[in-house]
Amino acid sequence: AQVAGIEVLAWVKQVHHVIADIDTSSVTAEDIEADPTRCPNPDAARSIAAAIETARKEGDSLGGIVECVARQVPPGLGDPVFDKLDAEVAKAMMSINAVKGVELGAGFDSVLQQGSEHRDEIRPEGFLSNNAGGVLGGISSGQDIVVSMALKPTSSVQVPGRSIDIHGEPVGVVTTGRHDPCVGIRAVPIAEAMLALVLMDHLLRHRSLGTDLTGPDIPSS
């Protein structure tokens, strides 16, 4: 935000079966931090809290989805082949502990669309949709970059599980101590940081090449 006028925000979109209906274009930091679940939808936040509390009492854990958006990203960041912006973002998000899946824009739901639906048509006033998640051909389009990551339910739970010992013999495993029943909530600021780091890397590349970007003013120092 200080260097390029880009705002990066993340929030909890889903925990287990609870899915929050969220408008990615209007969420604010205040909305996200208004609830300990970091879900900006109050109704869904209450259901998420209840689900996590139930899992905690049962000694189990839940997975979740964290959605992250970068606003006011200038067009032109990225590369068409070797350093595609969406590939760099996906790599960064997959580097976060417990992340097992990453989507940009429509993601896996794009298989339910036809090409005529999925394409992001454009008019003089701008794009009419953002199924690409702000990256076209590996390069930022100037739209919001929208990325979601799926975090697994951690295996460090108190529910007995089956394993083997060093001799290959069957044993039972119970993890004791303090463990989060849903690590997705803790991943929110990490997702923001990762996306911000990737964008800063690409902004610095453009500065080093003396490339002009159409968008927010980028200081030279």
Tab-separated table of C-alpha atoms in Angstrom, residues 43-220:
chain	number	residue	atom	x	y	z
A	43	ASP	CA	-23.916	-15.272	10.088
A	44	ALA	CA	-21.292	-17.599	8.645
A	45	ALA	CA	-18.813	-16.513	11.350
A	46	ARG	CA	-21.169	-17.731	14.072
A	47	SER	CA	-21.636	-21.088	12.334
A	48	ILE	CA	-17.875	-21.423	11.787
A	49	ALA	CA	-17.186	-20.698	15.464
A	50	ALA	CA	-19.729	-23.331	16.497
A	51	ALA	CA	-18.240	-25.934	14.137
A	52	ILE	CA	-14.714	-25.283	15.387
A	53	GLU	CA	-15.819	-25.473	19.022
A	54	THR	CA	-17.544	-28.807	18.370
A	55	ALA	CA	-14.414	-30.204	16.731
A	56	ARG	CA	-12.295	-28.933	19.632
A	57	LYS	CA	-14.477	-30.678	22.201
A	58	GLU	CA	-14.264	-33.892	20.179
A	59	GLY	CA	-10.472	-33.614	20.028
A	60	ASP	CA	-10.626	-33.317	16.242
A	61	SER	CA	-9.774	-30.651	13.614
A	62	LEU	CA	-11.351	-29.008	10.568
A	63	GLY	CA	-10.044	-27.725	7.252
A	64	GLY	CA	-10.927	-24.451	5.614
A	65	ILE	CA	-10.538	-22.073	2.688
A	66	VAL	CA	-8.825	-18.686	2.939
A	67	GLU	CA	-9.550	-16.199	0.173
A	68	CYS	CA	-7.160	-13.360	-0.592
A	69	VAL	CA	-7.563	-10.307	-2.821
A	70	ALA	CA	-5.128	-7.659	-4.068
A	71	ARG	CA	-6.783	-4.451	-5.235
A	72	GLN	CA	-5.415	-1.670	-7.461
A	73	VAL	CA	-2.781	-3.958	-8.991
A	74	PRO	CA	-1.297	-2.305	-12.089
A	75	PRO	CA	-1.519	-4.236	-15.357
A	76	GLY	CA	1.680	-5.679	-16.767
A	77	LEU	CA	3.136	-7.595	-13.820
A	78	GLY	CA	4.342	-11.081	-14.643
A	79	ASP	CA	5.629	-12.996	-17.630
A	80	PRO	CA	3.933	-15.085	-20.346
A	81	VAL	CA	5.975	-18.261	-19.792
A	82	PHE	CA	8.669	-18.783	-17.166
A	83	ASP	CA	7.614	-16.405	-14.390
A	84	LYS	CA	3.863	-16.251	-14.853
A	85	LEU	CA	2.281	-14.174	-12.120
A	86	ASP	CA	-0.391	-16.771	-11.336
A	87	ALA	CA	2.253	-19.504	-11.146
A	88	GLU	CA	4.337	-17.398	-8.759
A	89	VAL	CA	1.274	-16.701	-6.591
A	90	ALA	CA	0.306	-20.389	-6.560
A	91	LYS	CA	3.836	-21.413	-5.564
A	92	ALA	CA	3.891	-18.890	-2.726
A	93	MET	CA	0.527	-20.013	-1.374
A	94	MET	CA	1.438	-23.700	-1.647
A	95	SER	CA	4.547	-22.911	0.414
A	96	ILE	CA	2.354	-22.157	3.432
A	97	ASN	CA	2.059	-25.020	5.902
A	98	ALA	CA	-1.121	-27.138	5.607
A	99	VAL	CA	-2.111	-25.703	2.194
A	100	LYS	CA	-3.158	-28.481	-0.199
A	101	GLY	CA	-4.842	-26.569	-3.007
A	102	VAL	CA	-4.774	-23.138	-4.685
A	103	GLU	CA	-7.227	-21.467	-7.059
A	104	LEU	CA	-7.185	-18.176	-8.934
A	105	GLY	CA	-10.443	-16.585	-9.966
A	106	ALA	CA	-13.081	-19.156	-10.868
A	107	GLY	CA	-10.537	-21.924	-10.244
A	108	PHE	CA	-11.978	-25.426	-10.395
A	109	ASP	CA	-15.476	-24.038	-10.930
A	110	SER	CA	-14.326	-22.984	-14.409
A	111	VAL	CA	-14.863	-26.575	-15.567
A	112	LEU	CA	-18.590	-25.975	-15.066
A	113	GLN	CA	-18.482	-23.018	-17.459
A	114	GLN	CA	-18.331	-22.819	-21.217
A	115	GLY	CA	-15.773	-20.635	-22.954
A	116	SER	CA	-18.423	-18.031	-23.713
A	117	GLU	CA	-19.171	-17.812	-19.975
A	118	HIS	CA	-15.636	-18.020	-18.613
A	119	ARG	CA	-14.030	-15.373	-20.824
A	120	ASP	CA	-13.741	-11.982	-19.168
A	121	GLU	CA	-15.347	-9.700	-21.722
A	122	ILE	CA	-14.311	-6.058	-21.740
A	123	ARG	CA	-16.085	-2.834	-22.585
A	124	PRO	CA	-14.888	0.790	-22.591
A	125	GLU	CA	-15.799	1.035	-18.904
A	126	GLY	CA	-13.786	-2.083	-18.037
A	127	PHE	CA	-14.042	-5.854	-17.639
A	128	LEU	CA	-17.488	-7.397	-17.190
A	129	SER	CA	-16.274	-10.305	-15.037
A	130	ASN	CA	-13.126	-11.613	-13.344
A	131	ASN	CA	-13.102	-15.361	-13.844
A	132	ALA	CA	-9.358	-15.180	-14.520
A	133	GLY	CA	-8.710	-13.799	-11.044
A	134	GLY	CA	-6.833	-10.750	-12.303
A	135	VAL	CA	-4.188	-12.631	-14.313
A	136	LEU	CA	-4.404	-13.254	-18.071
A	137	GLY	CA	-1.656	-15.128	-19.896
A	138	GLY	CA	0.543	-14.966	-16.806
A	139	ILE	CA	0.331	-11.150	-16.628
A	140	SER	CA	-1.767	-8.948	-14.362
A	141	SER	CA	-4.779	-7.457	-16.152
A	142	GLY	CA	-5.358	-4.547	-13.786
A	143	GLN	CA	-8.325	-6.291	-12.173
A	144	ASP	CA	-8.333	-7.502	-8.575
A	145	ILE	CA	-6.140	-10.564	-8.079
A	146	VAL	CA	-8.301	-13.129	-6.299
A	147	VAL	CA	-6.711	-16.307	-4.954
A	148	SER	CA	-8.101	-18.999	-2.666
A	149	MET	CA	-6.186	-21.670	-0.783
A	150	ALA	CA	-7.465	-24.843	0.856
A	151	LEU	CA	-5.951	-25.794	4.207
A	152	LYS	CA	-6.169	-29.353	5.420
A	153	PRO	CA	-7.530	-30.426	8.803
A	154	THR	CA	-4.364	-31.083	10.783
A	155	SER	CA	-3.568	-34.652	11.843
A	156	SER	CA	-2.419	-33.582	15.324
A	157	VAL	CA	-5.672	-34.568	17.038
A	158	GLN	CA	-6.702	-36.464	20.149
A	159	VAL	CA	-8.854	-38.933	18.241
A	160	PRO	CA	-6.931	-42.253	18.252
A	161	GLY	CA	-5.362	-43.097	14.899
A	162	ARG	CA	-3.586	-46.106	13.458
A	163	SER	CA	0.125	-46.153	12.660
A	164	ILE	CA	3.218	-48.359	12.996
A	165	ASP	CA	6.284	-48.234	15.221
A	166	ILE	CA	9.950	-48.388	14.186
A	167	HIS	CA	9.642	-52.161	13.923
A	168	GLY	CA	6.696	-51.958	11.539
A	169	GLU	CA	4.256	-53.167	14.184
A	170	PRO	CA	0.754	-51.620	14.428
A	171	VAL	CA	0.278	-49.007	17.178
A	172	GLY	CA	-2.259	-46.392	18.137
A	173	VAL	CA	-1.442	-42.665	18.000
A	174	VAL	CA	-2.993	-39.881	20.075
A	175	THR	CA	-1.558	-36.362	19.889
A	176	THR	CA	-1.722	-34.560	23.220
A	177	GLY	CA	-1.053	-30.945	24.128
A	178	ARG	CA	-2.435	-27.744	22.665
A	179	HIS	CA	-3.329	-27.857	18.975
A	180	ASP	CA	-5.507	-25.575	16.861
A	181	PRO	CA	-8.754	-27.233	15.757
A	182	CYS	CA	-8.646	-25.090	12.581
A	183	VAL	CA	-5.366	-23.601	11.342
A	184	GLY	CA	-7.149	-21.741	8.552
A	185	ILE	CA	-7.910	-18.822	10.864
A	186	ARG	CA	-4.211	-18.332	11.613
A	187	ALA	CA	-3.365	-18.488	7.895
A	188	VAL	CA	-5.195	-15.237	7.029
A	189	PRO	CA	-2.304	-12.787	7.667
A	190	ILE	CA	0.152	-15.295	6.199
A	191	ALA	CA	-1.794	-15.367	2.925
A	192	GLU	CA	-1.775	-11.559	2.831
A	193	ALA	CA	1.981	-11.480	3.400
A	194	MET	CA	2.709	-14.093	0.735
A	195	LEU	CA	0.652	-12.338	-1.931
A	196	ALA	CA	2.204	-8.981	-1.031
A	197	LEU	CA	5.724	-10.446	-1.306
A	198	VAL	CA	5.052	-11.857	-4.776
A	199	LEU	CA	3.638	-8.555	-6.001
A	200	MET	CA	6.580	-6.612	-4.560
A	201	ASP	CA	9.006	-8.966	-6.299
A	202	HIS	CA	7.367	-8.262	-9.647
A	203	LEU	CA	7.158	-4.528	-9.012
A	204	LEU	CA	10.908	-4.522	-8.333
A	205	ARG	CA	11.542	-6.455	-11.548
A	206	HIS	CA	9.704	-3.805	-13.525
A	207	ARG	CA	11.604	-1.036	-11.773
A	208	SER	CA	14.943	-2.705	-12.590
A	209	LEU	CA	13.955	-2.954	-16.261
A	210	GLY	CA	12.752	0.630	-16.405
A	211	THR	CA	9.332	-0.642	-17.520
A	212	ASP	CA	6.404	1.761	-17.267
A	213	LEU	CA	3.215	0.459	-15.692
A	214	THR	CA	-0.224	1.907	-16.171
A	215	GLY	CA	-1.713	2.222	-12.721
A	216	PRO	CA	-0.869	3.745	-9.343
A	217	ASP	CA	2.287	5.843	-9.257
A	218	ILE	CA	5.280	3.777	-8.213
A	219	PRO	CA	8.008	5.873	-6.571
A	220	SER	CA	11.546	5.412	-7.825
